[in-house]
GROMACS .gro file of C-alpha atoms in nm:
model
  177
    1MET     CA    1  -7.482   5.445  -5.361
    2THR     CA    2  -7.654   5.783  -5.415
    3ALA     CA    3  -7.529   6.006  -5.693
    4ALA     CA    4  -7.405   6.337  -5.627
    5THR     CA    5  -7.624   6.627  -5.596
    6PRO     CA    6  -7.513   6.868  -5.891
    7PRO     CA    7  -7.550   7.225  -5.903
    8LEU     CA    8  -7.836   7.343  -6.107
    9ALA     CA    9  -7.945   7.686  -6.238
   10THR     CA   10  -8.235   7.858  -6.400
   11ALA     CA   11  -8.309   8.182  -6.499
   12ARG     CA   12  -8.394   8.297  -6.158
   13LEU     CA   13  -8.260   8.017  -5.911
   14ARG     CA   14  -7.943   7.830  -5.820
   15LEU     CA   15  -8.013   7.487  -5.659
   16ARG     CA   16  -7.715   7.323  -5.469
   17ALA     CA   17  -7.697   7.044  -5.224
   18LEU     CA   18  -7.893   7.123  -4.906
   19ARG     CA   19  -7.659   7.162  -4.590
   20VAL     CA   20  -7.713   7.125  -4.233
   21ASP     CA   21  -7.629   7.516  -4.203
   22ASP     CA   22  -7.949   7.585  -4.398
   23ALA     CA   23  -8.146   7.498  -4.078
   24GLU     CA   24  -8.166   7.850  -3.957
   25ALA     CA   25  -8.290   7.998  -4.290
   26MET     CA   26  -8.549   7.720  -4.320
   27PHE     CA   27  -8.664   7.700  -3.961
   28PRO     CA   28  -8.932   7.966  -3.996
   29SER     CA   29  -9.100   7.754  -4.253
   30LEU     CA   30  -9.052   7.443  -4.084
   31SER     CA   31  -9.204   7.569  -3.760
   32ASP     CA   32  -9.499   7.717  -3.941
   33PRO     CA   33  -9.813   7.528  -3.868
   34ASP     CA   34  -9.999   7.619  -4.185
   35LEU     CA   35  -9.694   7.551  -4.410
   36MET     CA   36  -9.654   7.209  -4.239
   37THR     CA   37 -10.016   7.079  -4.239
   38TRP     CA   38  -9.947   6.851  -4.534
   39TRP     CA   39  -9.596   6.746  -4.419
   40SER     CA   40  -9.539   6.387  -4.265
   41ARG     CA   41  -9.470   6.544  -3.938
   42PRO     CA   42  -9.562   6.809  -3.709
   43PRO     CA   43  -9.392   7.169  -3.693
   44PHE     CA   44  -9.029   7.188  -3.580
   45ASP     CA   45  -8.981   7.331  -3.231
   46THR     CA   46  -8.622   7.426  -3.232
   47VAL     CA   47  -8.340   7.511  -3.505
   48ALA     CA   48  -8.151   7.231  -3.331
   49GLU     CA   49  -8.431   6.982  -3.462
   50VAL     CA   50  -8.415   7.113  -3.804
   51ARG     CA   51  -8.016   7.048  -3.798
   52ASP     CA   52  -8.035   6.698  -3.718
   53TYR     CA   53  -8.322   6.673  -3.985
   54PHE     CA   54  -8.110   6.799  -4.239
   55GLY     CA   55  -7.799   6.591  -4.122
   56PRO     CA   56  -7.723   6.223  -4.238
   57ARG     CA   57  -8.018   5.986  -4.149
   58PRO     CA   58  -8.054   5.622  -4.205
   59ASP     CA   59  -8.403   5.673  -4.348
   60MET     CA   60  -8.277   5.920  -4.604
   61GLU     CA   61  -8.001   5.696  -4.786
   62GLY     CA   62  -8.046   5.701  -5.163
   63TRP     CA   63  -8.210   6.066  -5.128
   64ARG     CA   64  -8.055   6.388  -5.283
   65CYS     CA   65  -8.184   6.736  -5.171
   66TRP     CA   66  -8.120   7.050  -5.373
   67ALA     CA   67  -8.149   7.388  -5.172
   68ILE     CA   68  -8.362   7.632  -5.373
   69THR     CA   69  -8.190   7.967  -5.356
   70LEU     CA   70  -8.233   8.280  -5.566
   71ALA     CA   71  -7.967   8.367  -5.821
   72GLY     CA   72  -7.710   8.585  -5.633
   73ASP     CA   73  -7.831   8.473  -5.285
   74ASP     CA   74  -7.719   8.185  -5.135
   75GLN     CA   75  -7.993   8.170  -4.857
   76ALA     CA   76  -8.204   7.855  -4.888
   77ILE     CA   77  -8.582   7.933  -4.943
   78GLY     CA   78  -8.678   7.560  -4.993
   79TRP     CA   79  -8.571   7.251  -5.143
   80VAL     CA   80  -8.656   6.969  -5.398
   81ALA     CA   81  -8.562   6.609  -5.294
   82THR     CA   82  -8.544   6.278  -5.486
   83GLY     CA   83  -8.502   5.943  -5.373
   84GLU     CA   84  -8.442   5.624  -5.578
   85LYS     CA   85  -8.738   5.400  -5.488
   86ARG     CA   86  -8.665   5.089  -5.708
   87GLN     CA   87  -8.372   4.991  -5.925
   88GLY     CA   88  -8.462   5.018  -6.281
   89GLY     CA   89  -8.491   5.410  -6.296
   90VAL     CA   90  -8.799   5.505  -6.044
   91SER     CA   91  -8.760   5.797  -5.821
   92GLU     CA   92  -8.986   5.995  -5.580
   93ILE     CA   93  -8.996   6.357  -5.565
   94GLY     CA   94  -9.094   6.595  -5.280
   95TYR     CA   95  -9.050   6.962  -5.232
   96LEU     CA   96  -9.104   7.252  -4.992
   97LEU     CA   97  -9.103   7.636  -5.056
   98ALA     CA   98  -9.117   7.920  -4.800
   99ARG     CA   99  -9.448   8.093  -4.784
  100ALA     CA  100  -9.287   8.436  -4.910
  101HIS     CA  101  -9.234   8.273  -5.240
  102TRP     CA  102  -9.560   8.088  -5.291
  103GLY     CA  103  -9.740   8.175  -5.621
  104SER     CA  104  -9.455   8.305  -5.789
  105GLY     CA  105  -9.362   8.031  -6.004
  106ILE     CA  106  -9.042   7.927  -5.815
  107ALA     CA  107  -9.162   7.579  -5.700
  108ARG     CA  108  -9.243   7.508  -6.064
  109GLU     CA  109  -8.921   7.632  -6.179
  110ALA     CA  110  -8.713   7.445  -5.915
  111VAL     CA  111  -8.909   7.118  -5.946
  112SER     CA  112  -8.861   7.137  -6.323
  113ALA     CA  113  -8.515   7.168  -6.300
  114VAL     CA  114  -8.468   6.862  -6.091
  115ILE     CA  115  -8.697   6.652  -6.315
  116THR     CA  116  -8.499   6.742  -6.610
  117GLN     CA  117  -8.182   6.638  -6.427
  118ILE     CA  118  -8.326   6.309  -6.297
  119PHE     CA  119  -8.449   6.219  -6.656
  120ALA     CA  120  -8.105   6.313  -6.810
  121GLU     CA  121  -7.940   6.071  -6.558
  122GLY     CA  122  -8.178   5.790  -6.734
  123LYS     CA  123  -8.437   5.744  -6.492
  124ARG     CA  124  -8.763   5.645  -6.651
  125ARG     CA  125  -9.016   5.765  -6.392
  126ILE     CA  126  -9.083   5.991  -6.127
  127PHE     CA  127  -9.368   5.988  -5.876
  128ALA     CA  128  -9.491   6.198  -5.614
  129ASP     CA  129  -9.723   6.132  -5.304
  130THR     CA  130  -9.954   6.413  -5.173
  131ASP     CA  131 -10.233   6.452  -4.977
  132PRO     CA  132 -10.569   6.495  -5.141
  133GLU     CA  133 -10.647   6.811  -4.983
  134ASN     CA  134 -10.299   6.958  -5.063
  135THR     CA  135 -10.444   7.170  -5.353
  136ALA     CA  136 -10.160   7.375  -5.429
  137SER     CA  137  -9.909   7.070  -5.455
  138ASN     CA  138 -10.165   6.876  -5.660
  139ALA     CA  139 -10.218   7.158  -5.904
  140LEU     CA  140  -9.849   7.222  -5.951
  141LEU     CA  141  -9.791   6.837  -6.028
  142GLU     CA  142 -10.056   6.856  -6.286
  143ARG     CA  143  -9.919   7.167  -6.447
  144LEU     CA  144  -9.589   6.988  -6.461
  145GLY     CA  145  -9.755   6.706  -6.660
  146PHE     CA  146  -9.785   6.442  -6.376
  147ARG     CA  147 -10.087   6.215  -6.400
  148ARG     CA  148 -10.293   6.116  -6.116
  149GLU     CA  149 -10.240   5.750  -6.086
  150GLY     CA  150 -10.407   5.638  -5.790
  151LEU     CA  151 -10.543   5.699  -5.418
  152LEU     CA  152 -10.445   5.525  -5.120
  153ARG     CA  153 -10.692   5.512  -4.849
  154GLY     CA  154 -10.584   5.553  -4.501
  155GLU     CA  155 -10.199   5.546  -4.600
  156TRP     CA  156 -10.050   5.777  -4.371
  157GLU     CA  157 -10.062   5.857  -3.983
  158THR     CA  158  -9.959   6.199  -3.958
  159HIS     CA  159  -9.975   6.486  -3.671
  160ILE     CA  160 -10.308   6.581  -3.847
  161GLY     CA  161 -10.441   6.203  -3.824
  162ILE     CA  162 -10.494   5.928  -4.061
  163ARG     CA  163 -10.474   6.045  -4.422
  164ASP     CA  164 -10.493   5.950  -4.786
  165SER     CA  165 -10.244   5.962  -5.038
  166VAL     CA  166 -10.277   6.070  -5.397
  167ILE     CA  167 -10.003   5.894  -5.632
  168TRP     CA  168  -9.873   6.104  -5.915
  169GLY     CA  169  -9.670   5.977  -6.203
  170LEU     CA  170  -9.441   6.103  -6.489
  171LEU     CA  171  -9.271   5.918  -6.733
  172ALA     CA  172  -8.941   6.040  -6.911
  173THR     CA  173  -9.107   5.994  -7.241
  174GLU     CA  174  -9.395   6.219  -7.131
  175TRP     CA  175  -9.158   6.543  -6.995
  176LYS     CA  176  -9.190   6.850  -7.187
  177ASP     CA  177  -8.934   7.060  -7.019
   0.00000   0.00000   0.00000
């Protein structure tokens, strides 16, 4: 059973459970070919597709997703998602942020808040899976203290072809919030 998605707050942000009605706010990002380059699927064509994607899906059992909103504004500008991958305290993390907010530190602030929450719940390890050419995401993970643990060659077949995958890991004992 998946734990609840508790609301989280930082100095500039409020994180809450992602809702189906966030589809309209997130559609411009999810339909942007450049933003979606490193995603595991091609850009979305319609808001209805995003609504389906945000709705309950069997492949997302065990995952929680926090919408990133600015303090004082409930409109989603991105999200941070985590899913338990193995019993015993191992979770995967992923995130997406609207282009207008890139370079502002919002992704780091939001992902940090979720990492703190996950470790406070007793998880011992969080990992991320990125494309080697996704320099911004790889740099963010490194700044957060994740260690590059490996390269899986030819791991993903995506809309841009067969891609390698970098695995990043962070242990609770290493987290400096």
